[in-house]
Amino acid sequence: MKIRGLTLENVRKFAGQRAEISDIGDGISVISEANEFGKSTFFDALHALMFTKHSATGREVQALRPAAGGAVRVAARIETAEGLFTVEKSFLSQKSAAVRDASGRPIAQQDEAERWIAQVMESGLEGPAGLLWVRQGVTAMEPLDASPKERSQLLGVRRDLLSSVAGEIDMVTGGRRMDRVIRAAQDALAALATQTGRPKAGGAWAAAQDEAEALEQTASKLRSEVATLRHALDRRAQVARQLAVLADPEADADRRRALAAAQAADAAARAHAERLATARTEVSLKTLERDRARQALDTLIAREETLKTSEQTFDEATGALAGAEQTLAAAQARYDGLAARRDAATARTAAVRAAFQKAQDAQLRAGAVVQLEAAVKARDAARAQRDRAEQTRARLSSMHVTPKVLRQIEEAEEALRRAQADDATGVTITLAYSGATRLARAGTPLPEGPHRITERQSIDMPGIGTLTLDPGAAALRDDPTGAAERALQDALDGAGQPDAASARTAARAREDLVREEALARQMFETLAPEGLDPLEAAVADAQARLERLQATDADAEAPAQTAQDLEAAERAEQAARGEADEAREGLDHARTAFARAQARAETAQAARDKAQADFGTRQDHETARQDAARALALAEAELGEAQAAVATLEREAPDFDTVAAALARAEGAVAQADSDIQRLRTDLGALAAEIRTRAEDGVEEALAEAEGRHSAAAARAERFAAEVAALRLLIDTLQQTRGAAQDAYFGPIQQELKPLLAILHADAALSFDPGTLLPAQMTRDGTEETLERLSGGTQEQIAVLTRLAFARLFARAGKPMPVILDDALVYSDDDRIERMFTALHRVAQDQQVIVFTCRQRAFGGLGGTRPTVTIGPIA
């Protein structure tokens, strides 16, 4: 984009006037006028035209209003690759925006015009201002009074530009952020392991190993107490381990990440296929025509085959239905007879049992006492487990660190770490005491460690005096670290915990209580699956039965013949019931077979009717089949011609089978793992039920709990070991790749800057700060100096040269932008300013540079074109 002219009406000092700059050339254009002429007014108006919406009423727009008020109008003639256009906006009292082509025809208005301007500027409403467009009095690469948002926008423009010409390189691989990452990784490694790679005493890794060993010893003792249940317990432990491995969050996350990667690869392959779609359009169209013709022919052939098959199926289903109906009638008759015989036998057995029961009451008295004792024992055991569960739930109600609360605390803690890692520009002091004396702030002792200084404050130094710290401009910046600290403290206060470690300890304690409550509830459900009421009823029934037996004749004895009659009646009843049950099963099978046969017959009839309707008449079918065959032959001929034309493109087509196979494998792995987890949980439930039927003293539950806790502790130890290995690998990899990444990232800007810098200093070189993407140090005559230590003139010259280099990168990235300087080079001496003129001309060979200056004599040697400036009344 190039600017060819600029027109202002009723803008600031040009109240009631029309001021115009015309005939701006391709290379260097110099607008040289005296002070107070209005050069900065032209600059600010152009900036508002390009980067401020016409509907805005903010400070930048208000600054354009003249003292007399009225509408403010700004217009510019710009040239793009598509031609010459006029962009104009009216602010304040008459808000409008428009874009016109070379003939004056409007092509966009209002919001559409805003979008057109943003597209031309390539950077939206933020724009490259501050990087290429330099306001009067700004000599540094960034304005000193820029807000954090503005600095972030300017950093984003530089990062996007460098990434577009050098490729995406993660900023974490260079500079101070790299050092912070390495230090953080080393601190995390030191907290877990010794220098030799062994678990550190008192660390989380060592604690996990010690816990696993202690739990293994406990489990071994419990195994000796449940020898009779060894097989079931071993199987349950095996299933639990398998389930723990499959259900491990990290393993599940790995599977999900693999699936996401496969899906991303599949999406990329699909995108590549879409990019090839244009070259294959003709073949695809002809293929569709051929397929439609073939499908039409195949459909006609299939209809004929379907009709034949459906008629045969209907005949078979009708025959099967008749046979099933006969079988059902026979089964019903047999069942009715055997059911009557069973009912008679049941009545006979009941009569004999009633007579025999009276004689058995005396013998059952002792059994009733045992039954009552067993019922009371079962009820008391269930009550104990219910009370245990209720007490545990009561304790849980006072423990507020749930997994969700802990996750919020850990997220706030992570946000604090990120804020601390990103906060490289603030003022921080770090305290490390060697004696008992402590510094204090407002009477409160300061602990060791880093302290961020966000405002002017005084620190008491006992025995020395008072130290006053003033962060200066840094106090105006946002305090992300402070905000993150407050967010973490709020989360900790809400949980009632002093720090994150205490919160994690409280969360683990709560998890232990949750497991204890679940175990008690499970034991209660095992002992009383239907609640305490059935157990209470069983105790009452046993008591009542004992009382009834005590009320009977204790000396009554059963005649031998009555016992024999009862035994015979029971055998007869059992036999009758067996035959009736067998007949019932036969009847059920017959009913099912009849229903299935009836459904098949109905389905077959519907299929035959549909096939007949689809087939139509024989004559119409044959005619349609001949027409379809001719259409298929014609479509195949046309497809052959299209395939020959794109044969070379199809040879270059990517192979998507591997991508699809990888996706199918990842999906299958996730689905199989989910299926295995469900199956193992079902197996685990079945094993638990089997153990509950045999065990009475509960040692198997204690063993299961100990083994589960051991598995969790062992898994934690393994994760810590993996974390130690990952930290070692991260530290080694980052240290190896830091230098190469920085060279590749800043290579393009160094390439553009080197010949420009050589015009001022033949042996000079600049190094860039990876965090700000701006020059940080200058090396000349073998000496390295920071930019802050250079003279004001040298800093100003480096800032201008760097902007020229960034302008060259914009052009290389396909986004050419003019460089605009408003009274720049105010600190350069005569010799240096002549060299800077040479640098400007070197860039201006294929780059538009617009210079506003009041130094008419000094800039006389710059050369370039002098655009026409006219001021007059508004027509």
PDB file of N, CA and C in Angstrom, residues 654-685:
ATOM      1  N   PRO A 654      -1.864 -37.674  -2.409  1.00  0.00           N
ATOM      2  CA  PRO A 654      -1.343 -38.306  -1.181  1.00  0.00           C
ATOM      3  C   PRO A 654      -2.085 -39.595  -0.855  1.00  0.00           C
ATOM      4  N   ASP A 655      -1.405 -40.481  -0.129  1.00  0.00           N
ATOM      5  CA  ASP A 655      -2.003 -41.733   0.316  1.00  0.00           C
ATOM      6  C   ASP A 655      -2.653 -41.505   1.683  1.00  0.00           C
ATOM      7  N   PHE A 656      -3.971 -41.561   1.711  1.00  0.00           N
ATOM      8  CA  PHE A 656      -4.692 -41.290   2.950  1.00  0.00           C
ATOM      9  C   PHE A 656      -4.954 -42.563   3.760  1.00  0.00           C
ATOM     10  N   ASP A 657      -4.583 -43.745   3.230  1.00  0.00           N
ATOM     11  CA  ASP A 657      -4.893 -44.996   3.930  1.00  0.00           C
ATOM     12  C   ASP A 657      -4.177 -45.069   5.270  1.00  0.00           C
ATOM     13  N   THR A 658      -2.900 -44.624   5.250  1.00  0.00           N
ATOM     14  CA  THR A 658      -2.131 -44.692   6.494  1.00  0.00           C
ATOM     15  C   THR A 658      -2.735 -43.788   7.561  1.00  0.00           C
ATOM     16  N   VAL A 659      -3.162 -42.567   7.134  1.00  0.00           N
ATOM     17  CA  VAL A 659      -3.798 -41.639   8.083  1.00  0.00           C
ATOM     18  C   VAL A 659      -5.090 -42.242   8.625  1.00  0.00           C
ATOM     19  N   ALA A 660      -5.888 -42.825   7.704  1.00  0.00           N
ATOM     20  CA  ALA A 660      -7.149 -43.430   8.144  1.00  0.00           C
ATOM     21  C   ALA A 660      -6.895 -44.607   9.085  1.00  0.00           C
ATOM     22  N   ALA A 661      -5.845 -45.413   8.751  1.00  0.00           N
ATOM     23  CA  ALA A 661      -5.521 -46.552   9.614  1.00  0.00           C
ATOM     24  C   ALA A 661      -5.086 -46.077  11.001  1.00  0.00           C
ATOM     25  N   ALA A 662      -4.286 -45.002  11.039  1.00  0.00           N
ATOM     26  CA  ALA A 662      -3.852 -44.475  12.333  1.00  0.00           C
ATOM     27  C   ALA A 662      -5.042 -43.982  13.151  1.00  0.00           C
ATOM     28  N   LEU A 663      -5.998 -43.320  12.473  1.00  0.00           N
ATOM     29  CA  LEU A 663      -7.192 -42.839  13.179  1.00  0.00           C
ATOM     30  C   LEU A 663      -8.027 -44.012  13.687  1.00  0.00           C
ATOM     31  N   ALA A 664      -8.185 -45.027  12.816  1.00  0.00           N
ATOM     32  CA  ALA A 664      -8.963 -46.189  13.242  1.00  0.00           C
ATOM     33  C   ALA A 664      -8.302 -46.887  14.426  1.00  0.00           C
ATOM     34  N   ARG A 665      -6.944 -46.956  14.361  1.00  0.00           N
ATOM     35  CA  ARG A 665      -6.228 -47.593  15.468  1.00  0.00           C
ATOM     36  C   ARG A 665      -6.419 -46.809  16.768  1.00  0.00           C
ATOM     37  N   ALA A 666      -6.311 -45.466  16.703  1.00  0.00           N
ATOM     38  CA  ALA A 666      -6.477 -44.647  17.904  1.00  0.00           C
ATOM     39  C   ALA A 666      -7.899 -44.756  18.444  1.00  0.00           C
ATOM     40  N   GLU A 667      -8.893 -44.722  17.539  1.00  0.00           N
ATOM     41  CA  GLU A 667     -10.277 -44.858  17.985  1.00  0.00           C
ATOM     42  C   GLU A 667     -10.510 -46.236  18.595  1.00  0.00           C
ATOM     43  N   GLY A 668      -9.936 -47.267  17.937  1.00  0.00           N
ATOM     44  CA  GLY A 668     -10.090 -48.620  18.475  1.00  0.00           C
ATOM     45  C   GLY A 668      -9.447 -48.773  19.834  1.00  0.00           C
ATOM     46  N   ALA A 669      -8.265 -48.113  20.012  1.00  0.00           N
ATOM     47  CA  ALA A 669      -7.594 -48.214  21.312  1.00  0.00           C
ATOM     48  C   ALA A 669      -8.441 -47.604  22.420  1.00  0.00           C
ATOM     49  N   VAL A 670      -9.050 -46.430  22.147  1.00  0.00           N
ATOM     50  CA  VAL A 670      -9.892 -45.784  23.156  1.00  0.00           C
ATOM     51  C   VAL A 670     -11.130 -46.624  23.447  1.00  0.00           C
ATOM     52  N   ALA A 671     -11.776 -47.113  22.350  1.00  0.00           N
ATOM     53  CA  ALA A 671     -12.991 -47.907  22.540  1.00  0.00           C
ATOM     54  C   ALA A 671     -12.688 -49.210  23.280  1.00  0.00           C
ATOM     55  N   GLN A 672     -11.561 -49.865  22.904  1.00  0.00           N
ATOM     56  CA  GLN A 672     -11.205 -51.122  23.556  1.00  0.00           C
ATOM     57  C   GLN A 672     -10.901 -50.903  25.026  1.00  0.00           C
ATOM     58  N   ALA A 673     -10.175 -49.796  25.333  1.00  0.00           N
ATOM     59  CA  ALA A 673      -9.873 -49.510  26.730  1.00  0.00           C
ATOM     60  C   ALA A 673     -11.145 -49.267  27.530  1.00  0.00           C
ATOM     61  N   ASP A 674     -12.093 -48.493  26.955  1.00  0.00           N
ATOM     62  CA  ASP A 674     -13.360 -48.254  27.651  1.00  0.00           C
ATOM     63  C   ASP A 674     -14.118 -49.564  27.878  1.00  0.00           C
ATOM     64  N   SER A 675     -14.102 -50.444  26.842  1.00  0.00           N
ATOM     65  CA  SER A 675     -14.789 -51.727  26.984  1.00  0.00           C
ATOM     66  C   SER A 675     -14.141 -52.594  28.054  1.00  0.00           C
ATOM     67  N   ASP A 676     -12.777 -52.619  28.037  1.00  0.00           N
ATOM     68  CA  ASP A 676     -12.068 -53.423  29.040  1.00  0.00           C
ATOM     69  C   ASP A 676     -12.327 -52.902  30.450  1.00  0.00           C
ATOM     70  N   ILE A 677     -12.369 -51.566  30.608  1.00  0.00           N
ATOM     71  CA  ILE A 677     -12.626 -50.981  31.925  1.00  0.00           C
ATOM     72  C   ILE A 677     -13.998 -51.405  32.427  1.00  0.00           C
ATOM     73  N   GLN A 678     -15.018 -51.354  31.544  1.00  0.00           N
ATOM     74  CA  GLN A 678     -16.368 -51.755  31.944  1.00  0.00           C
ATOM     75  C   GLN A 678     -16.406 -53.238  32.307  1.00  0.00           C
ATOM     76  N   ARG A 679     -15.722 -54.059  31.481  1.00  0.00           N
ATOM     77  CA  ARG A 679     -15.704 -55.495  31.751  1.00  0.00           C
ATOM     78  C   ARG A 679     -15.009 -55.788  33.083  1.00  0.00           C
ATOM     79  N   LEU A 680     -13.876 -55.138  33.338  1.00  0.00           N
ATOM     80  CA  LEU A 680     -13.142 -55.381  34.575  1.00  0.00           C
ATOM     81  C   LEU A 680     -13.947 -54.925  35.794  1.00  0.00           C
ATOM     82  N   ARG A 681     -14.677 -53.818  35.645  1.00  0.00           N
ATOM     83  CA  ARG A 681     -15.503 -53.369  36.761  1.00  0.00           C
ATOM     84  C   ARG A 681     -16.621 -54.365  37.050  1.00  0.00           C
ATOM     85  N   THR A 682     -17.172 -54.940  35.968  1.00  0.00           N
ATOM     86  CA  THR A 682     -18.200 -55.968  36.161  1.00  0.00           C
ATOM     87  C   THR A 682     -17.604 -57.191  36.851  1.00  0.00           C
ATOM     88  N   ASP A 683     -16.408 -57.620  36.379  1.00  0.00           N
ATOM     89  CA  ASP A 683     -15.741 -58.763  37.008  1.00  0.00           C
ATOM     90  C   ASP A 683     -15.434 -58.476  38.469  1.00  0.00           C
ATOM     91  N   LEU A 684     -14.989 -57.254  38.752  1.00  0.00           N
ATOM     92  CA  LEU A 684     -14.647 -56.894  40.122  1.00  0.00           C
ATOM     93  C   LEU A 684     -15.883 -56.961  41.019  1.00  0.00           C
ATOM     94  N   GLY A 685     -17.036 -56.520  40.499  1.00  0.00           N
ATOM     95  CA  GLY A 685     -18.263 -56.601  41.279  1.00  0.00           C
ATOM     96  C   GLY A 685     -18.672 -58.039  41.549  1.00  0.00           C
TER      97      GLY A 685
END
